[in-house]
Short mmCIF file of C-alpha atoms and ligand atoms in Angstrom, two decimals:
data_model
loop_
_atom_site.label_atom_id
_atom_site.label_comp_id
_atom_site.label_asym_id
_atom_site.label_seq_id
_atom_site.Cartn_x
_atom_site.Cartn_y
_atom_site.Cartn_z
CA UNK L 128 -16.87 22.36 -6.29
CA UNK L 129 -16.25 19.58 -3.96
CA UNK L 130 -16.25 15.94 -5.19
CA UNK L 131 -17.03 12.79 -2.94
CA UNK L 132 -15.55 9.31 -4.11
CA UNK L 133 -17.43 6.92 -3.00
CA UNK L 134 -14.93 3.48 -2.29
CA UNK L 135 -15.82 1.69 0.68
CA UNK L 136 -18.14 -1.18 -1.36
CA UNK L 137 -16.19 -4.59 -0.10
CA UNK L 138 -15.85 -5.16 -4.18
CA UNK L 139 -17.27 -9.55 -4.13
CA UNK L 140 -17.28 -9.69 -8.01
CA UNK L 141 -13.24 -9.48 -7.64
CA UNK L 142 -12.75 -12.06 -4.91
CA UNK L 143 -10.01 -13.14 -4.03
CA UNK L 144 -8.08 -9.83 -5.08
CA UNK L 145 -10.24 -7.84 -3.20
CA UNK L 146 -9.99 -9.85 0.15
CA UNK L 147 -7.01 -7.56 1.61
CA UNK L 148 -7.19 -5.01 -1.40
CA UNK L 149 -9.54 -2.40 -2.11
CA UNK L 150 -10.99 -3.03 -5.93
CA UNK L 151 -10.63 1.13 -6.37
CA UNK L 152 -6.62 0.01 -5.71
CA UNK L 153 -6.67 -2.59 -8.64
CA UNK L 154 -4.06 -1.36 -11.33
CA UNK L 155 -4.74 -0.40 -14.19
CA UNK L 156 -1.44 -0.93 -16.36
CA UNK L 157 0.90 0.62 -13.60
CA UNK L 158 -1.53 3.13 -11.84
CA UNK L 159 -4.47 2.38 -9.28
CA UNK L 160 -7.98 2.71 -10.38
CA UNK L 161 -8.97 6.06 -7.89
CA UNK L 162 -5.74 7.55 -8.86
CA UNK L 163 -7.35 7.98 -12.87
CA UNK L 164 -10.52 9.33 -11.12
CA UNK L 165 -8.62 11.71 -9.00
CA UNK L 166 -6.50 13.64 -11.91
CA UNK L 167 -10.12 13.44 -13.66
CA UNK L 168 -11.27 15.57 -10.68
CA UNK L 169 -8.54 17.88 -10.79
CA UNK L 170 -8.28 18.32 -14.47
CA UNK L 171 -11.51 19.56 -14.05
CA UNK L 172 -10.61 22.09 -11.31
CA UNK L 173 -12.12 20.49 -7.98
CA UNK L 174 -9.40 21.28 -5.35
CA UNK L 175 -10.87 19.27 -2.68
CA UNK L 176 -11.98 15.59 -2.96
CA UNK L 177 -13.58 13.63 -0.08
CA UNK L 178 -13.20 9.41 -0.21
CA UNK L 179 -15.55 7.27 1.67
CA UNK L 180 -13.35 4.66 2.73
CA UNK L 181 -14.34 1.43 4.77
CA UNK L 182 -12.22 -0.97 6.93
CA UNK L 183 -9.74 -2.64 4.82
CA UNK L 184 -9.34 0.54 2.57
CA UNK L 185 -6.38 2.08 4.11
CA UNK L 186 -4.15 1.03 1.34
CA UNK L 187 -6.31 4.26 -0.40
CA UNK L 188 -4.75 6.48 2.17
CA UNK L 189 -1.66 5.39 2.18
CA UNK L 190 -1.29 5.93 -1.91
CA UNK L 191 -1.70 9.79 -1.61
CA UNK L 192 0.32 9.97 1.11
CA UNK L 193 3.26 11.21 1.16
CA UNK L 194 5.75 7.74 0.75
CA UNK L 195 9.15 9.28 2.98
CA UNK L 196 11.18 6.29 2.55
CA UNK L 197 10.36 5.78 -0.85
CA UNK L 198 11.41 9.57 -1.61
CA UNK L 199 14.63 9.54 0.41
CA UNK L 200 15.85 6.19 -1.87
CA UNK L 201 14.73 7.57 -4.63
CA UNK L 202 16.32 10.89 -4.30
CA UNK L 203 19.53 9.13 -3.11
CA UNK L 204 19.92 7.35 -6.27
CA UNK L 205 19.03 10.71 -8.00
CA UNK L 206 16.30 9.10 -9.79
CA UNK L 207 13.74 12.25 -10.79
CA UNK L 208 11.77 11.02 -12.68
CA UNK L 209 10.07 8.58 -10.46
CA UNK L 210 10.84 10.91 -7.58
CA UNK L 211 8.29 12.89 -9.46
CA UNK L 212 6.10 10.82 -10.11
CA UNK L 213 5.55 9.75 -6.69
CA UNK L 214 5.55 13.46 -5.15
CA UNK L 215 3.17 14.40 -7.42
CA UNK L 216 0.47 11.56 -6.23
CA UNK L 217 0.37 13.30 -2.72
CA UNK L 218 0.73 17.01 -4.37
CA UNK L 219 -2.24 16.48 -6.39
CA UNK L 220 -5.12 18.01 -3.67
CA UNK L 221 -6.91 18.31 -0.75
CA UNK L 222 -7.99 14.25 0.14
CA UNK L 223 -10.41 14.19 2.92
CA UNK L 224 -11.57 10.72 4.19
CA UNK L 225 -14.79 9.12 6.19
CA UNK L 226 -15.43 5.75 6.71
CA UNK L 227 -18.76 4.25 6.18
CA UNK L 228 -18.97 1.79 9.23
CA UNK L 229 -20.93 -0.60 7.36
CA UNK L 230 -21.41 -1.16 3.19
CA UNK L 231 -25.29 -0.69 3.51
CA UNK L 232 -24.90 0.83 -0.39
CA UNK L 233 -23.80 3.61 -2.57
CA UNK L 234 -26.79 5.58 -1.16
CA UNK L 235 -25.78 5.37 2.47
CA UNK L 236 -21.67 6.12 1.95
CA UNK L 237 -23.19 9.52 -0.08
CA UNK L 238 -24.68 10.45 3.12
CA UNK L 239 -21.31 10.34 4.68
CA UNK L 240 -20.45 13.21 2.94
CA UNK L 241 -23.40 15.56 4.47
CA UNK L 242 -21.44 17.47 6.97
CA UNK L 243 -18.12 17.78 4.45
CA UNK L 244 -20.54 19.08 1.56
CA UNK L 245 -22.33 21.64 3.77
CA UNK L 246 -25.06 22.59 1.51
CA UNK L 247 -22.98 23.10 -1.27
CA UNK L 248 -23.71 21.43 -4.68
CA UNK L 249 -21.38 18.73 -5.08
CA UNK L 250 -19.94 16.30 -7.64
CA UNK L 251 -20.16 12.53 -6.95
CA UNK L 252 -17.19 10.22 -8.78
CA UNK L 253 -17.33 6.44 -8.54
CA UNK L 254 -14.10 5.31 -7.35
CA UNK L 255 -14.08 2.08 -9.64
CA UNK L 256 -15.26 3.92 -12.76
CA UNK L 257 -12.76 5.20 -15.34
CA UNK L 258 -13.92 7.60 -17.88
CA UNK L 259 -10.96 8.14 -20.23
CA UNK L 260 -12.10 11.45 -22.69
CA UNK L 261 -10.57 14.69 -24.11
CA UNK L 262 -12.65 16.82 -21.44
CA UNK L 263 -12.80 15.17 -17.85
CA UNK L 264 -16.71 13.89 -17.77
CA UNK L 265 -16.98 15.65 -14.52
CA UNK L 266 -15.88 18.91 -16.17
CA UNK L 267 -18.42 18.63 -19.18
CA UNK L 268 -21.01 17.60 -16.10
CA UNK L 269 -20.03 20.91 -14.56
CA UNK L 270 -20.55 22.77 -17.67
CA UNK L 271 -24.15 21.12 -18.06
CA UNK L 272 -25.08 21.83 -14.81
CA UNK L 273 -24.19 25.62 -15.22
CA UNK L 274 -26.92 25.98 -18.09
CA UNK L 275 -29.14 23.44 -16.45
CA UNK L 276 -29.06 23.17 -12.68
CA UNK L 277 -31.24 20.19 -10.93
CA UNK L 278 -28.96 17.10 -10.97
CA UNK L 279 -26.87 15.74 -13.86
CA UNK L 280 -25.80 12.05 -14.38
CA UNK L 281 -23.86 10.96 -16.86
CA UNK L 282 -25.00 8.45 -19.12
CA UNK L 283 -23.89 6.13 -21.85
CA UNK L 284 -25.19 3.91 -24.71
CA UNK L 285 -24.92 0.23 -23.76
CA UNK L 286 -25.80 -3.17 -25.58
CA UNK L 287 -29.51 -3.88 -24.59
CA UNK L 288 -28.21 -7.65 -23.42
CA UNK L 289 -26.31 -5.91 -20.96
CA UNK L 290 -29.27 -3.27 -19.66
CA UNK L 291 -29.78 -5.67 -16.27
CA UNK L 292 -26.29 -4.72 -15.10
CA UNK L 293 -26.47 -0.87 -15.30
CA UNK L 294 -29.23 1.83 -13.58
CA UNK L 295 -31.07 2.81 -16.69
CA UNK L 296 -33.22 5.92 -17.21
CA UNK L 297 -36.51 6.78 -19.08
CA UNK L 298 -36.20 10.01 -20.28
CA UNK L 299 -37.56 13.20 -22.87
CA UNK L 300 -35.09 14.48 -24.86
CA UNK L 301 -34.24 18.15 -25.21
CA UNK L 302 -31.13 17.72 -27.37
CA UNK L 303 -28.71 15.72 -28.61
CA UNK L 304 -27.03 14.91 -25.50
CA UNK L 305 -28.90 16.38 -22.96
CA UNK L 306 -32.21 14.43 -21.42
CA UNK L 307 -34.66 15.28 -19.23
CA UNK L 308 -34.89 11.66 -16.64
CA UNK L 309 -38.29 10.83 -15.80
CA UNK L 310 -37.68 7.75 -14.34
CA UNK L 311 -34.39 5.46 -13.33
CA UNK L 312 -34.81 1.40 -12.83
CA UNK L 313 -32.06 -0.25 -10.99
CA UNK L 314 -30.87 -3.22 -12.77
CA UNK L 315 -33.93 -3.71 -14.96
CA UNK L 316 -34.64 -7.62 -16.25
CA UNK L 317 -34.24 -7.14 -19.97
CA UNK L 318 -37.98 -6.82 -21.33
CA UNK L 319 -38.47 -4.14 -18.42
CA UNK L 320 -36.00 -1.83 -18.96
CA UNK L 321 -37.17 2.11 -20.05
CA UNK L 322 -34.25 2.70 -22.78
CA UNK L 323 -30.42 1.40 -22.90
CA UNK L 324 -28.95 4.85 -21.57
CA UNK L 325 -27.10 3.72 -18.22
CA UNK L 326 -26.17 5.62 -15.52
CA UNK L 327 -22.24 5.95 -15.52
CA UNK L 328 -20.53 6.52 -12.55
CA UNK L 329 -20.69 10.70 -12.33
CA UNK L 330 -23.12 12.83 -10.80
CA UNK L 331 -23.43 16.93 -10.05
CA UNK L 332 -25.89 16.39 -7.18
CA UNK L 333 -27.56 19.53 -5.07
CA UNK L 334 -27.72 19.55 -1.11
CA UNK L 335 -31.04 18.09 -1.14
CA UNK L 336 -30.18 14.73 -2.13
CA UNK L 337 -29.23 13.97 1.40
CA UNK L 338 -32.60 14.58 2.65
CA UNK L 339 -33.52 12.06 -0.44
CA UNK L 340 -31.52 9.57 1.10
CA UNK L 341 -32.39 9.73 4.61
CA UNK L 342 -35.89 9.19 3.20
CA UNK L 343 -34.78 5.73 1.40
CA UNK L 344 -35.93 2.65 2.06
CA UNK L 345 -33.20 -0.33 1.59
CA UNK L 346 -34.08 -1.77 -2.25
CA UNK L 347 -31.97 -3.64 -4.73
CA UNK L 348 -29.63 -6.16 -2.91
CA UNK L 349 -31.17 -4.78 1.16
CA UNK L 350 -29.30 -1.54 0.25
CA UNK L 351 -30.17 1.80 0.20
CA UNK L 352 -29.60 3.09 -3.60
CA UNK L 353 -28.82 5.96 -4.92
CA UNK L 354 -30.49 5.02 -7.72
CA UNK L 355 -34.00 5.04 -5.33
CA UNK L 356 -32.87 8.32 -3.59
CA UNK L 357 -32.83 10.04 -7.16
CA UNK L 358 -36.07 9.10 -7.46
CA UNK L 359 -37.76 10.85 -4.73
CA UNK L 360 -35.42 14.10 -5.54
CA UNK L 361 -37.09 14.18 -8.71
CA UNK L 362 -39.96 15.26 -7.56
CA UNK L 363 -38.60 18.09 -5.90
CA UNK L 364 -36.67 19.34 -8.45
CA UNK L 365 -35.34 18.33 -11.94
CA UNK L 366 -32.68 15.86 -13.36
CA UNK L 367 -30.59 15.75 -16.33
CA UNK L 368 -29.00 13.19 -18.19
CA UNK L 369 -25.79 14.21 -20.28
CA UNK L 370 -25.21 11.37 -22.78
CA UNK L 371 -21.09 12.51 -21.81
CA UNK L 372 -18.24 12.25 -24.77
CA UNK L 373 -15.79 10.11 -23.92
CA UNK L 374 -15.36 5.79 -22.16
CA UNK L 375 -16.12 4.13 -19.15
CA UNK L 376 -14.53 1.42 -17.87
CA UNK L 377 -15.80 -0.43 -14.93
CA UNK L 378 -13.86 -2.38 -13.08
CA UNK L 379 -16.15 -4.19 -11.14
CA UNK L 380 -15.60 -7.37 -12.36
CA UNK L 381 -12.77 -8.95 -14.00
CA UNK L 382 -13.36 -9.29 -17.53
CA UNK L 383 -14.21 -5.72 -17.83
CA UNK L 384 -10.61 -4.86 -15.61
CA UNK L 385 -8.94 -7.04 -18.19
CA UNK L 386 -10.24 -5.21 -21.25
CA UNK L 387 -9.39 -1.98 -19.46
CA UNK L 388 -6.28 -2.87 -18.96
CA UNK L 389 -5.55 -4.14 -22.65
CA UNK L 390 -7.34 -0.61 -24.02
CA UNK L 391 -5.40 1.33 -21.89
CA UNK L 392 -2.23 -0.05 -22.59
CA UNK L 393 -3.48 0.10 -26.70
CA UNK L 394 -2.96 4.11 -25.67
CA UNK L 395 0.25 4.19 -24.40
CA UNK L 396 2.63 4.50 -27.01
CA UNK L 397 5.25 2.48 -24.86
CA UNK L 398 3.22 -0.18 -24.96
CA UNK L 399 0.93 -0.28 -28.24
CA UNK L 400 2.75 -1.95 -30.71
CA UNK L 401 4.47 -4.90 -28.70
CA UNK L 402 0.99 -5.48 -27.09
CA UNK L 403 -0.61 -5.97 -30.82
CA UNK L 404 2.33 -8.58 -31.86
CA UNK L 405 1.62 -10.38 -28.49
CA UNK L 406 -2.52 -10.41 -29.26
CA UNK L 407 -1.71 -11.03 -32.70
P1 UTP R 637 -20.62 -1.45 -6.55
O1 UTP R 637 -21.89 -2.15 -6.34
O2 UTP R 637 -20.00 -1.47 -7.91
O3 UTP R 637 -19.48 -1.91 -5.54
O4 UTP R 637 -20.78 0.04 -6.03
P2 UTP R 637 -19.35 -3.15 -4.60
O5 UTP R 637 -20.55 -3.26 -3.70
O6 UTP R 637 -18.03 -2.99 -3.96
O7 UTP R 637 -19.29 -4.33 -5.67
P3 UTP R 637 -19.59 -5.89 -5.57
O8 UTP R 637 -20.95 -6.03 -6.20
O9 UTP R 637 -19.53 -6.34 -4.13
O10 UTP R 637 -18.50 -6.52 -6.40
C1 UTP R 637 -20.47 1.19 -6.78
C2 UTP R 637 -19.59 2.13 -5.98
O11 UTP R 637 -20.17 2.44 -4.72
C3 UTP R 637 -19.28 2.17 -3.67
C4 UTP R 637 -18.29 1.17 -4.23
O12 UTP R 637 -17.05 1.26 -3.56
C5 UTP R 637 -18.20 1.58 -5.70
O13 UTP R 637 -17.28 2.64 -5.89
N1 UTP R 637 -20.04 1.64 -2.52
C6 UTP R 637 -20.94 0.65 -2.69
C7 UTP R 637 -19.81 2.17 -1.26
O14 UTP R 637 -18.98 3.10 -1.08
N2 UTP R 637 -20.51 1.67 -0.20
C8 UTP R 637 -21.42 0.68 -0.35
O15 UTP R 637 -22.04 0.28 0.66
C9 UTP R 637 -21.63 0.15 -1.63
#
């Protein structure tokens, strides 16, 4: 299966970092964002992963690229480890890239991706989204969509208070963690919103979708959603909502990249207990 990554929003909440630096670029603890949502993709098997990029994104490109300079100081001071390291980043797989022209929304920099998915089903990973679990949430996705079909979104619990932030779903449950969507409200005020299962950042989507979206009129924000797309694919043919095992962590805005951060670092055993005597 082919993934697209979309990455070509021009990231506001993050101003000023995100002025001359993509937000998908922002570290977290010594690795960008999109490189976590890469090795997610291959972990779960995809061997070929298109970005939507945007002007000012070329920083993206230049990350799994291969770095020649880098390599040839690195292997003169017969450092392997790092040399490693950094080969491995452009070893990983098959990066394909398309610029959206203009950030007219999530919806429109899917549609990018028509010609590269050729009516193929196709996973979608949000390039500022990072799911940390024992299974890569696209690979359980994958799984789901095997028994399932339609479209599958991952979704996750969140705190009601926070329900106007997220795309939340109205749904009938078949099991524990599967859910059939009947509806999805895009940033819902918080006495309107369906449930407080949000839509997380990974999608198996089939062909039709782009048909969806060339149908879409701009909504939330003058853009044209995915969120609103989904909506008129439903009535074609069904969706899924996989309540995935596992976190998110969304970067798009800078409390939330701070926590990350501080989480993430919690995991890395280099790190963990000097980081809890500093916080304590
Ligand atoms: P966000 O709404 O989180 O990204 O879009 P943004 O627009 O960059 O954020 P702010 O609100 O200005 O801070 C979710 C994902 O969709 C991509 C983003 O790059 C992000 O991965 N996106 C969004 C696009 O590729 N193109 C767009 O026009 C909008």
């Amino acid at each position: 299966m082919k993934a697209v990554i979309p990455a070509a929003g021009l990231g506001t909440r993050f101003l000023p970092a995100t002025k001359n630096m993509p937000k998908e670029m922002l570290p977290i603890v010594d690795k960008p964002a999109i490189q976590y949502v890469i090795e997610e993709a291959v972990e779960a098997g995809i061997d070929d992963v298109l970005i939507i990029t945007g002007r000012g994104k070329e920083a993206i490109e230049n990350h799994f690229d291969v770095a020649y300079e880098l390599e040839d100081v690195l292997e003169k001071r017969n450092d392997k480890e790092k040399l490693r390291e950094i080969k491995k980043i452009s070893e990983m797989v098959d990066i394909h890239y398309i610029r959206q022209k203009k950030p007219l929304g999530l919806g429109h920099a899917i549609l990018r991706a028509k010609k590269h998915v050729d009516g193929e089903n196709f996973a979608v990973m949000l390039g500022d989204d990072v799911i940390v679990s024992e299974i890569p949430c696209i690979g359980q996705l994958m799984n789901q969509f095997e028994e399932y079909g339609g479209a599958i979104i991952a979704v996750g619990e969140v705190p009601m208070e926070y329900v106007e932030r997220y795309g939340i779903i109205e749904y009938k449950k078949i099991n524990e963690r599967i859910y059939e969507v009947v509806n999805i409200v895009e940033k819902p005020s918080l006495g309107k919103a369906p449930s407080s299962l949000a839509v997380m950042g990974r999608y198996i989507l089939p062909p039709e979708i782009f048909d969806c979206i060339e149908e879409t009129k701009p909504g939330y924000g003058g853009e044209i959603q995915l969120t609103d797309a989904l909506q008129i694919l439903r009535k074609k043919k069904k969706i899924y909502a996989y309540l995935f095992e596992g976190k998110r962590f969304d970067l798009g805005n800078k409390f939330d990249w701070l926590k990350t951060n501080i989480e993430i670092a919690l995991r890395r055993e280099e790190f963990r207990d000097e980081l809890i005597a500093f916080m304590e």
